């Protein structure tokens, strides 16, 4: 008989039907006569209750049906007498697919710390928490693809291995096929890359934006969704060495349309989560973050505040003048810290804020320069609990201004000729932004450590699994 | 006024309406009185015809409206008198957004070789061919996500950087933060990784399957869709150093259900292409591969042949006996070459073939061993023109058998403990497969070089852009 998924069974009204169901045993309890098995197959946060008559099925047969074991159950779907479910399965037959020795299986009934679960990341998809998180992770990816697809954007794969480090967004991992025991060198001691795979120094990308711009200026509107890398030695709950980014880029969009797109996009994702992942979010709300659902609903209702950086700094300076204490100093020209961003969002406006027109010195070379000569058309979307969740800008479309900025910052022209070509040939206004996928997931799941929303996190000294 | 996309305009019946449209000039022709501009904005293979009265708009204004330039046109949508389109735009105003100097812009009107276009991969999204290919690329990605989402699979991100090389699928790129000028070494000359980012040797993944299995044995059914890497020095039209793979993995599926899934999956993708990318496929059919549409339609109609490797070899040996010449020898135990696969598909059966039960020596360690002691439950899907497009198997679920194979092949246990744990704790039958995304695109676009379906291909000595 064909197996039915537990998520479908729990919604079924076909009481009396014969069913076949597989899954992993979460708990087992009962008496000498009857045993109750909570079975989960990963399709939902909810377990199916399997009721087994011990005499009928044989005590010996049930001996290895312990927490973590995998079984196939054939039986009848019946209305449940117990609380918490409206149907259950009365087992006619239980087949043990795989045992899990109670003395060595690490996921026993008792609760486990998130720290402990990180050490057994290969097993944590079997827990309630990570089942919920990874189902939500899937749904957020699907929301993203659906959003852009419906708007006529094209998903574009920018390269992972790159020979340019022009974006300057952070330290990079080097990619090589040289034997590190005997790296080939020139007479002056510099590394000789002639025999390396790419014939030159190559690294892992920190952003697909520059290549995304190339595509947008031919295909019109594109988005990337791929892994990016930072070799920064940051052991914080907010940083990963390997993470996924979404970067839309749109020809003919200016900063205003870019802000509209970002706001619509992130509201669409949050709405999708509430519509499609309600049970999982409810579980995480109850277990980890009682304010989660409220926070998700609140970002949907209000328009985001749109505010110039200069105004934002004024508000923060006012707060300091009135006695609010920040760890880091606030002044015009400073890169805002998470505490500043969260003050604006959580204390001052009590809703998300899009901060624009930052000083050009603290932003990337490719951002469109304003006429004041001091600021650029950057836009950061600031969120409660998270701080910056999206960073973007209108891009500098003018060849001469872009070239000047590249020269000021001493970015090597060998890495830039192709990027400049888009401004040389048929340039146009365009804009885009980047969303860190795991930042979005922190917001949507309410988890507080980024290692808990990435299946196998890579951090300093950690590349296990 | 809000800009309208050309794909929408061309479908519009709103003749007489004022419209605003942006794009890049593909060609310009005409007389002294009137000029015809073929405008493309990347949203469709078709150009919009813009008709400009030279006296009205001013010759000086139109001077820089040359191939490759970017313009904004305001005008009226009218029925077209000319052939090839049913509407066109009569321009009231043309604004030059970006010029493209005819003396240096590389994409002039004349046709360009695909080889030449690879050298200017940053501009090729502006050509008909690559516009079509990259729109199809988007659609195939969307088809894949939609297919698995509708079936209740969860998209799962397996790690890109890995410290294990257990899959043994090919040579790997090493990832390091060491200064290659002075790699740290121990006294015995071996590399000391203590100060390297991960504290040990790390590489780019060749497959997400092993980690995908971990997820499937908790979440039930997952799929990956991410970049994978091979550092093989293969300069062929079929190999990339960086490519994207899709790897579904399903708990409780056995080989038969795995074959069903693979066949349904690939037919779904091809059907999606025909439904959503008809114009682009028609263009590629006419320009590059007159058999393309026929080939796409043909794989939809027939059931795929399902055949044991042993039978397949017998057919090939028969063919040799009857005088057919292959470059590589055919015998039981040989890894089939593309020519053999294509003979079975194109000559013998004239439809796709799923070949199963390969000799264990030529397949990976994790495949389920058959009772004959000689073969494993592998399945390769073989396609016309492409050869192998999907490779998969039922996985060995038995701890002892898997361990034995790992030991026979001397795979280091330090890389395998977490993988073996899934067989130790609640093991179950499961199966999956891998599809090379670019192989699928070769099939669906009819392009013959894999460098032409990847935006910025990475190959030996080539990591430009």
Short mmCIF file of N, CA and C in Angstrom, two decimals, chain B residues 215-335:
data_model
loop_
_atom_site.label_atom_id
_atom_site.label_comp_id
_atom_site.label_asym_id
_atom_site.label_seq_id
_atom_site.Cartn_x
_atom_site.Cartn_y
_atom_site.Cartn_z
N UNK B 215 19.37 15.27 5.93
CA UNK B 215 18.14 16.06 6.01
C UNK B 215 16.91 15.21 5.69
N UNK B 216 17.02 14.39 4.64
CA UNK B 216 15.88 13.57 4.25
C UNK B 216 15.48 12.63 5.38
N UNK B 217 16.46 12.19 6.16
CA UNK B 217 16.14 11.26 7.24
C UNK B 217 15.68 11.99 8.50
N UNK B 218 15.10 13.15 8.29
CA UNK B 218 14.46 13.90 9.37
C UNK B 218 13.26 14.65 8.82
N UNK B 219 13.48 15.24 7.64
CA UNK B 219 12.41 16.05 7.03
C UNK B 219 11.61 15.25 6.00
N UNK B 220 12.05 14.06 5.67
CA UNK B 220 11.29 13.21 4.76
C UNK B 220 11.72 13.31 3.32
N UNK B 221 11.51 14.47 2.71
CA UNK B 221 11.87 14.63 1.31
C UNK B 221 12.48 16.02 1.13
N UNK B 222 13.68 16.06 0.62
CA UNK B 222 14.36 17.35 0.41
C UNK B 222 14.94 17.38 -1.00
N UNK B 223 15.34 18.58 -1.42
CA UNK B 223 16.16 18.69 -2.62
C UNK B 223 17.16 19.81 -2.42
N UNK B 224 18.31 19.65 -3.04
CA UNK B 224 19.29 20.73 -3.04
C UNK B 224 19.26 21.37 -4.42
N UNK B 225 19.75 22.59 -4.50
CA UNK B 225 19.93 23.27 -5.78
C UNK B 225 21.02 24.29 -5.51
N UNK B 226 22.24 23.90 -5.80
CA UNK B 226 23.35 24.78 -5.46
C UNK B 226 24.55 24.49 -6.33
N UNK B 227 25.59 25.33 -6.19
CA UNK B 227 26.79 25.15 -7.00
C UNK B 227 27.64 23.99 -6.49
N UNK B 228 28.26 23.29 -7.41
CA UNK B 228 29.23 22.24 -7.08
C UNK B 228 30.44 22.44 -7.97
N UNK B 229 31.55 21.80 -7.61
CA UNK B 229 32.83 22.15 -8.20
C UNK B 229 33.67 20.92 -8.53
N UNK B 230 34.36 20.96 -9.64
CA UNK B 230 35.33 19.92 -10.01
C UNK B 230 36.59 20.60 -10.53
N UNK B 231 37.70 20.24 -9.94
CA UNK B 231 38.97 20.85 -10.36
C UNK B 231 39.65 20.01 -11.43
N UNK B 232 38.87 19.40 -12.29
CA UNK B 232 39.46 18.57 -13.34
C UNK B 232 39.84 19.40 -14.55
N UNK B 233 41.00 19.07 -15.08
CA UNK B 233 41.54 19.86 -16.17
C UNK B 233 40.92 19.42 -17.50
N UNK B 234 39.57 19.51 -17.58
CA UNK B 234 38.86 19.02 -18.78
C UNK B 234 38.38 20.20 -19.60
N UNK B 235 39.00 20.39 -20.72
CA UNK B 235 38.57 21.46 -21.62
C UNK B 235 37.65 20.89 -22.69
N UNK B 236 36.44 20.53 -22.31
CA UNK B 236 35.49 19.93 -23.26
C UNK B 236 34.21 20.76 -23.28
N UNK B 237 33.38 20.56 -24.30
CA UNK B 237 32.11 21.30 -24.37
C UNK B 237 31.09 20.83 -23.33
N UNK B 238 31.45 19.83 -22.51
CA UNK B 238 30.51 19.26 -21.55
C UNK B 238 30.91 19.48 -20.10
N UNK B 239 32.06 20.10 -19.85
CA UNK B 239 32.54 20.22 -18.47
C UNK B 239 32.76 21.66 -18.03
N UNK B 240 32.34 21.95 -16.81
CA UNK B 240 32.63 23.22 -16.17
C UNK B 240 33.27 22.94 -14.82
N UNK B 241 34.12 23.85 -14.36
CA UNK B 241 34.71 23.69 -13.03
C UNK B 241 33.70 24.06 -11.95
N UNK B 242 32.74 24.90 -12.32
CA UNK B 242 31.69 25.35 -11.38
C UNK B 242 30.36 25.19 -12.09
N UNK B 243 29.48 24.41 -11.50
CA UNK B 243 28.18 24.19 -12.14
C UNK B 243 27.13 23.98 -11.06
N UNK B 244 25.87 24.00 -11.45
CA UNK B 244 24.78 23.89 -10.45
C UNK B 244 24.14 22.52 -10.54
N UNK B 245 23.84 21.98 -9.36
CA UNK B 245 23.26 20.64 -9.30
C UNK B 245 21.96 20.66 -8.53
N UNK B 246 21.06 19.80 -8.92
CA UNK B 246 19.82 19.57 -8.18
C UNK B 246 19.87 18.14 -7.67
N UNK B 247 19.69 17.96 -6.36
CA UNK B 247 19.79 16.63 -5.79
C UNK B 247 18.64 16.35 -4.83
N UNK B 248 17.57 15.75 -5.31
CA UNK B 248 16.49 15.34 -4.40
C UNK B 248 16.87 14.07 -3.64
N UNK B 249 16.36 13.94 -2.44
CA UNK B 249 16.61 12.76 -1.61
C UNK B 249 15.35 12.47 -0.81
N UNK B 250 14.88 11.24 -0.85
CA UNK B 250 13.57 10.94 -0.27
C UNK B 250 13.62 9.72 0.64
N UNK B 251 13.27 9.94 1.89
CA UNK B 251 13.15 8.83 2.83
C UNK B 251 12.00 7.93 2.41
N UNK B 252 12.18 6.64 2.57
CA UNK B 252 11.17 5.60 2.31
C UNK B 252 10.99 5.30 0.82
N UNK B 253 11.68 6.02 -0.05
CA UNK B 253 11.63 5.68 -1.47
C UNK B 253 12.63 4.58 -1.79
N UNK B 254 12.21 3.65 -2.64
CA UNK B 254 13.14 2.65 -3.14
C UNK B 254 13.41 2.94 -4.62
N UNK B 255 14.16 2.09 -5.26
CA UNK B 255 14.66 2.40 -6.61
C UNK B 255 13.53 2.68 -7.60
N UNK B 256 12.44 1.91 -7.47
CA UNK B 256 11.32 2.05 -8.41
C UNK B 256 10.70 3.45 -8.31
N UNK B 257 10.44 3.88 -7.06
CA UNK B 257 9.86 5.22 -6.86
C UNK B 257 10.85 6.30 -7.28
N UNK B 258 12.13 6.01 -7.12
CA UNK B 258 13.17 6.96 -7.53
C UNK B 258 13.15 7.14 -9.05
N UNK B 259 12.96 6.06 -9.77
CA UNK B 259 12.86 6.15 -11.24
C UNK B 259 11.60 6.92 -11.64
N UNK B 260 10.50 6.62 -10.96
CA UNK B 260 9.26 7.34 -11.26
C UNK B 260 9.44 8.84 -11.06
N UNK B 261 10.09 9.18 -9.93
CA UNK B 261 10.29 10.59 -9.61
C UNK B 261 11.15 11.28 -10.67
N UNK B 262 12.24 10.61 -11.05
CA UNK B 262 13.15 11.20 -12.04
C UNK B 262 12.45 11.43 -13.37
N UNK B 263 11.67 10.45 -13.79
CA UNK B 263 10.99 10.57 -15.09
C UNK B 263 9.93 11.67 -15.05
N UNK B 264 9.15 11.68 -13.99
CA UNK B 264 8.12 12.71 -13.86
C UNK B 264 8.76 14.10 -13.79
N UNK B 265 9.85 14.18 -13.04
CA UNK B 265 10.55 15.45 -12.84
C UNK B 265 11.05 16.04 -14.16
N UNK B 266 11.73 15.23 -14.93
CA UNK B 266 12.36 15.79 -16.12
C UNK B 266 11.31 16.09 -17.19
N UNK B 267 10.25 15.29 -17.21
CA UNK B 267 9.16 15.61 -18.15
C UNK B 267 8.47 16.91 -17.75
N UNK B 268 8.33 17.12 -16.46
CA UNK B 268 7.73 18.36 -15.96
C UNK B 268 8.55 19.57 -16.42
N UNK B 269 9.86 19.45 -16.31
CA UNK B 269 10.73 20.57 -16.72
C UNK B 269 10.60 20.85 -18.21
N UNK B 270 10.64 19.80 -19.01
CA UNK B 270 10.56 19.98 -20.46
C UNK B 270 9.19 20.55 -20.85
N UNK B 271 8.14 20.06 -20.21
CA UNK B 271 6.80 20.60 -20.49
C UNK B 271 6.73 22.08 -20.13
N UNK B 272 7.33 22.43 -19.00
CA UNK B 272 7.35 23.84 -18.56
C UNK B 272 8.06 24.71 -19.61
N UNK B 273 9.17 24.21 -20.11
CA UNK B 273 9.91 24.96 -21.12
C UNK B 273 9.04 25.21 -22.35
N UNK B 274 8.36 24.17 -22.80
CA UNK B 274 7.50 24.33 -23.99
C UNK B 274 6.33 25.26 -23.70
N UNK B 275 5.82 25.22 -22.47
CA UNK B 275 4.67 26.07 -22.12
C UNK B 275 5.06 27.53 -21.90
N UNK B 276 6.24 27.76 -21.31
CA UNK B 276 6.58 29.11 -20.86
C UNK B 276 7.63 29.80 -21.70
N UNK B 277 8.38 29.07 -22.51
CA UNK B 277 9.52 29.67 -23.22
C UNK B 277 9.41 29.42 -24.71
N UNK B 278 8.21 29.33 -25.22
CA UNK B 278 8.02 28.93 -26.61
C UNK B 278 8.77 29.82 -27.60
N UNK B 279 8.67 31.13 -27.41
CA UNK B 279 9.31 32.05 -28.36
C UNK B 279 10.82 31.90 -28.35
N UNK B 280 11.38 31.79 -27.15
CA UNK B 280 12.83 31.65 -27.04
C UNK B 280 13.30 30.32 -27.63
N UNK B 281 12.55 29.27 -27.37
CA UNK B 281 12.92 27.95 -27.90
C UNK B 281 12.78 27.93 -29.42
N UNK B 282 11.73 28.55 -29.92
CA UNK B 282 11.56 28.63 -31.37
C UNK B 282 12.75 29.34 -32.01
N UNK B 283 13.20 30.43 -31.38
CA UNK B 283 14.35 31.16 -31.90
C UNK B 283 15.59 30.25 -31.95
N UNK B 284 15.84 29.54 -30.84
CA UNK B 284 17.03 28.68 -30.80
C UNK B 284 16.90 27.51 -31.77
N UNK B 285 15.69 27.02 -31.90
CA UNK B 285 15.41 25.95 -32.88
C UNK B 285 15.77 26.43 -34.29
N UNK B 286 15.35 27.63 -34.62
CA UNK B 286 15.58 28.13 -35.97
C UNK B 286 17.04 28.49 -36.21
N UNK B 287 17.71 28.99 -35.18
CA UNK B 287 19.07 29.48 -35.35
C UNK B 287 20.14 28.41 -35.22
N UNK B 288 19.93 27.46 -34.28
CA UNK B 288 21.03 26.56 -33.93
C UNK B 288 20.74 25.08 -34.12
N UNK B 289 19.51 24.69 -33.95
CA UNK B 289 19.25 23.26 -33.82
C UNK B 289 17.84 22.96 -34.29
N UNK B 290 17.73 22.66 -35.58
CA UNK B 290 16.40 22.50 -36.20
C UNK B 290 15.60 21.34 -35.59
N UNK B 291 16.30 20.44 -34.87
CA UNK B 291 15.58 19.30 -34.29
C UNK B 291 15.13 19.54 -32.86
N UNK B 292 15.38 20.76 -32.34
CA UNK B 292 15.18 21.00 -30.91
C UNK B 292 13.75 20.74 -30.44
N UNK B 293 12.81 21.40 -31.07
CA UNK B 293 11.42 21.29 -30.59
C UNK B 293 10.92 19.85 -30.73
N UNK B 294 11.25 19.22 -31.83
CA UNK B 294 10.90 17.81 -32.00
C UNK B 294 11.43 16.94 -30.87
N UNK B 295 12.70 17.18 -30.52
CA UNK B 295 13.33 16.37 -29.48
C UNK B 295 12.66 16.61 -28.13
N UNK B 296 12.33 17.86 -27.85
CA UNK B 296 11.66 18.17 -26.58
C UNK B 296 10.29 17.49 -26.51
N UNK B 297 9.57 17.58 -27.62
CA UNK B 297 8.23 16.98 -27.61
C UNK B 297 8.30 15.47 -27.52
N UNK B 298 9.34 14.90 -28.14
CA UNK B 298 9.40 13.43 -28.17
C UNK B 298 9.63 12.83 -26.79
N UNK B 299 10.41 13.49 -25.94
CA UNK B 299 10.65 12.88 -24.61
C UNK B 299 9.40 12.92 -23.74
N UNK B 300 8.44 13.77 -24.12
CA UNK B 300 7.22 13.86 -23.32
C UNK B 300 6.25 12.72 -23.60
N UNK B 301 6.30 12.21 -24.82
CA UNK B 301 5.25 11.29 -25.24
C UNK B 301 5.46 9.86 -24.74
N UNK B 302 6.71 9.39 -24.79
CA UNK B 302 6.92 7.98 -24.47
C UNK B 302 7.30 7.76 -23.01
N UNK B 303 6.96 6.58 -22.50
CA UNK B 303 7.56 6.13 -21.25
C UNK B 303 9.04 5.88 -21.50
N UNK B 304 9.85 6.19 -20.51
CA UNK B 304 11.27 5.90 -20.64
C UNK B 304 11.46 4.38 -20.55
N UNK B 305 12.38 3.86 -21.36
CA UNK B 305 12.75 2.45 -21.25
C UNK B 305 13.46 2.23 -19.91
N UNK B 306 13.16 1.14 -19.23
CA UNK B 306 13.88 0.81 -18.00
C UNK B 306 14.59 -0.53 -18.20
N UNK B 307 15.87 -0.54 -18.02
CA UNK B 307 16.69 -1.64 -18.48
C UNK B 307 17.87 -1.83 -17.54
N UNK B 308 18.19 -3.10 -17.23
CA UNK B 308 19.37 -3.36 -16.42
C UNK B 308 20.63 -3.14 -17.25
N UNK B 309 21.66 -2.65 -16.58
CA UNK B 309 22.97 -2.44 -17.21
C UNK B 309 23.40 -3.68 -18.00
N UNK B 310 23.20 -4.86 -17.37
CA UNK B 310 23.63 -6.11 -18.01
C UNK B 310 22.94 -6.29 -19.37
N UNK B 311 21.65 -5.96 -19.42
CA UNK B 311 20.92 -6.03 -20.69
C UNK B 311 21.44 -4.99 -21.67
N UNK B 312 21.72 -3.82 -21.16
CA UNK B 312 22.24 -2.75 -22.01
C UNK B 312 23.55 -3.15 -22.66
N UNK B 313 24.44 -3.74 -21.86
CA UNK B 313 25.73 -4.18 -22.40
C UNK B 313 25.52 -5.25 -23.47
N UNK B 314 24.55 -6.15 -23.22
CA UNK B 314 24.27 -7.19 -24.21
C UNK B 314 23.85 -6.58 -25.57
N UNK B 315 22.99 -5.55 -25.49
CA UNK B 315 22.55 -4.88 -26.72
C UNK B 315 23.74 -4.24 -27.44
N UNK B 316 24.62 -3.62 -26.66
CA UNK B 316 25.78 -2.97 -27.25
C UNK B 316 26.74 -4.00 -27.85
N UNK B 317 26.92 -5.10 -27.16
CA UNK B 317 27.79 -6.15 -27.69
C UNK B 317 27.21 -6.74 -28.98
N UNK B 318 25.89 -6.90 -29.01
CA UNK B 318 25.22 -7.34 -30.25
C UNK B 318 25.51 -6.38 -31.39
N UNK B 319 25.41 -5.09 -31.08
CA UNK B 319 25.64 -4.08 -32.12
C UNK B 319 27.06 -4.19 -32.65
N UNK B 320 28.02 -4.39 -31.75
CA UNK B 320 29.42 -4.54 -32.17
C UNK B 320 29.56 -5.78 -33.05
N UNK B 321 28.91 -6.88 -32.61
CA UNK B 321 28.97 -8.12 -33.38
C UNK B 321 28.42 -7.92 -34.79
N UNK B 322 27.42 -7.03 -34.90
CA UNK B 322 26.82 -6.77 -36.22
C UNK B 322 27.57 -5.69 -36.99
N UNK B 323 28.71 -5.26 -36.45
CA UNK B 323 29.54 -4.35 -37.22
C UNK B 323 29.54 -2.89 -36.79
N UNK B 324 28.75 -2.55 -35.76
CA UNK B 324 28.77 -1.15 -35.31
C UNK B 324 30.11 -0.86 -34.62
N UNK B 325 30.70 0.27 -34.95
CA UNK B 325 32.01 0.59 -34.37
C UNK B 325 31.88 1.65 -33.29
N UNK B 326 32.40 1.33 -32.12
CA UNK B 326 32.51 2.33 -31.04
C UNK B 326 33.97 2.69 -30.84
N UNK B 327 34.20 3.88 -30.35
CA UNK B 327 35.58 4.28 -30.07
C UNK B 327 36.11 3.51 -28.86
N UNK B 328 35.24 3.37 -27.81
CA UNK B 328 35.68 2.69 -26.58
C UNK B 328 35.09 1.28 -26.51
N UNK B 329 35.82 0.35 -25.89
CA UNK B 329 35.36 -1.04 -25.84
C UNK B 329 34.13 -1.20 -24.93
N UNK B 330 33.31 -2.18 -25.26
CA UNK B 330 32.13 -2.50 -24.47
C UNK B 330 32.26 -3.90 -23.90
N UNK B 331 32.10 -4.01 -22.59
CA UNK B 331 32.10 -5.33 -21.94
C UNK B 331 31.47 -5.17 -20.58
N UNK B 332 30.98 -6.25 -19.99
CA UNK B 332 30.37 -6.16 -18.67
C UNK B 332 31.42 -5.69 -17.67
N UNK B 333 31.11 -4.62 -16.97
CA UNK B 333 32.08 -4.06 -16.03
C UNK B 333 32.62 -2.72 -16.48
N UNK B 334 32.44 -2.43 -17.77
CA UNK B 334 32.96 -1.16 -18.29
C UNK B 334 32.00 -0.03 -17.93
N UNK B 335 32.60 1.13 -17.66
CA UNK B 335 31.81 2.35 -17.48
C UNK B 335 31.41 2.79 -18.89
#
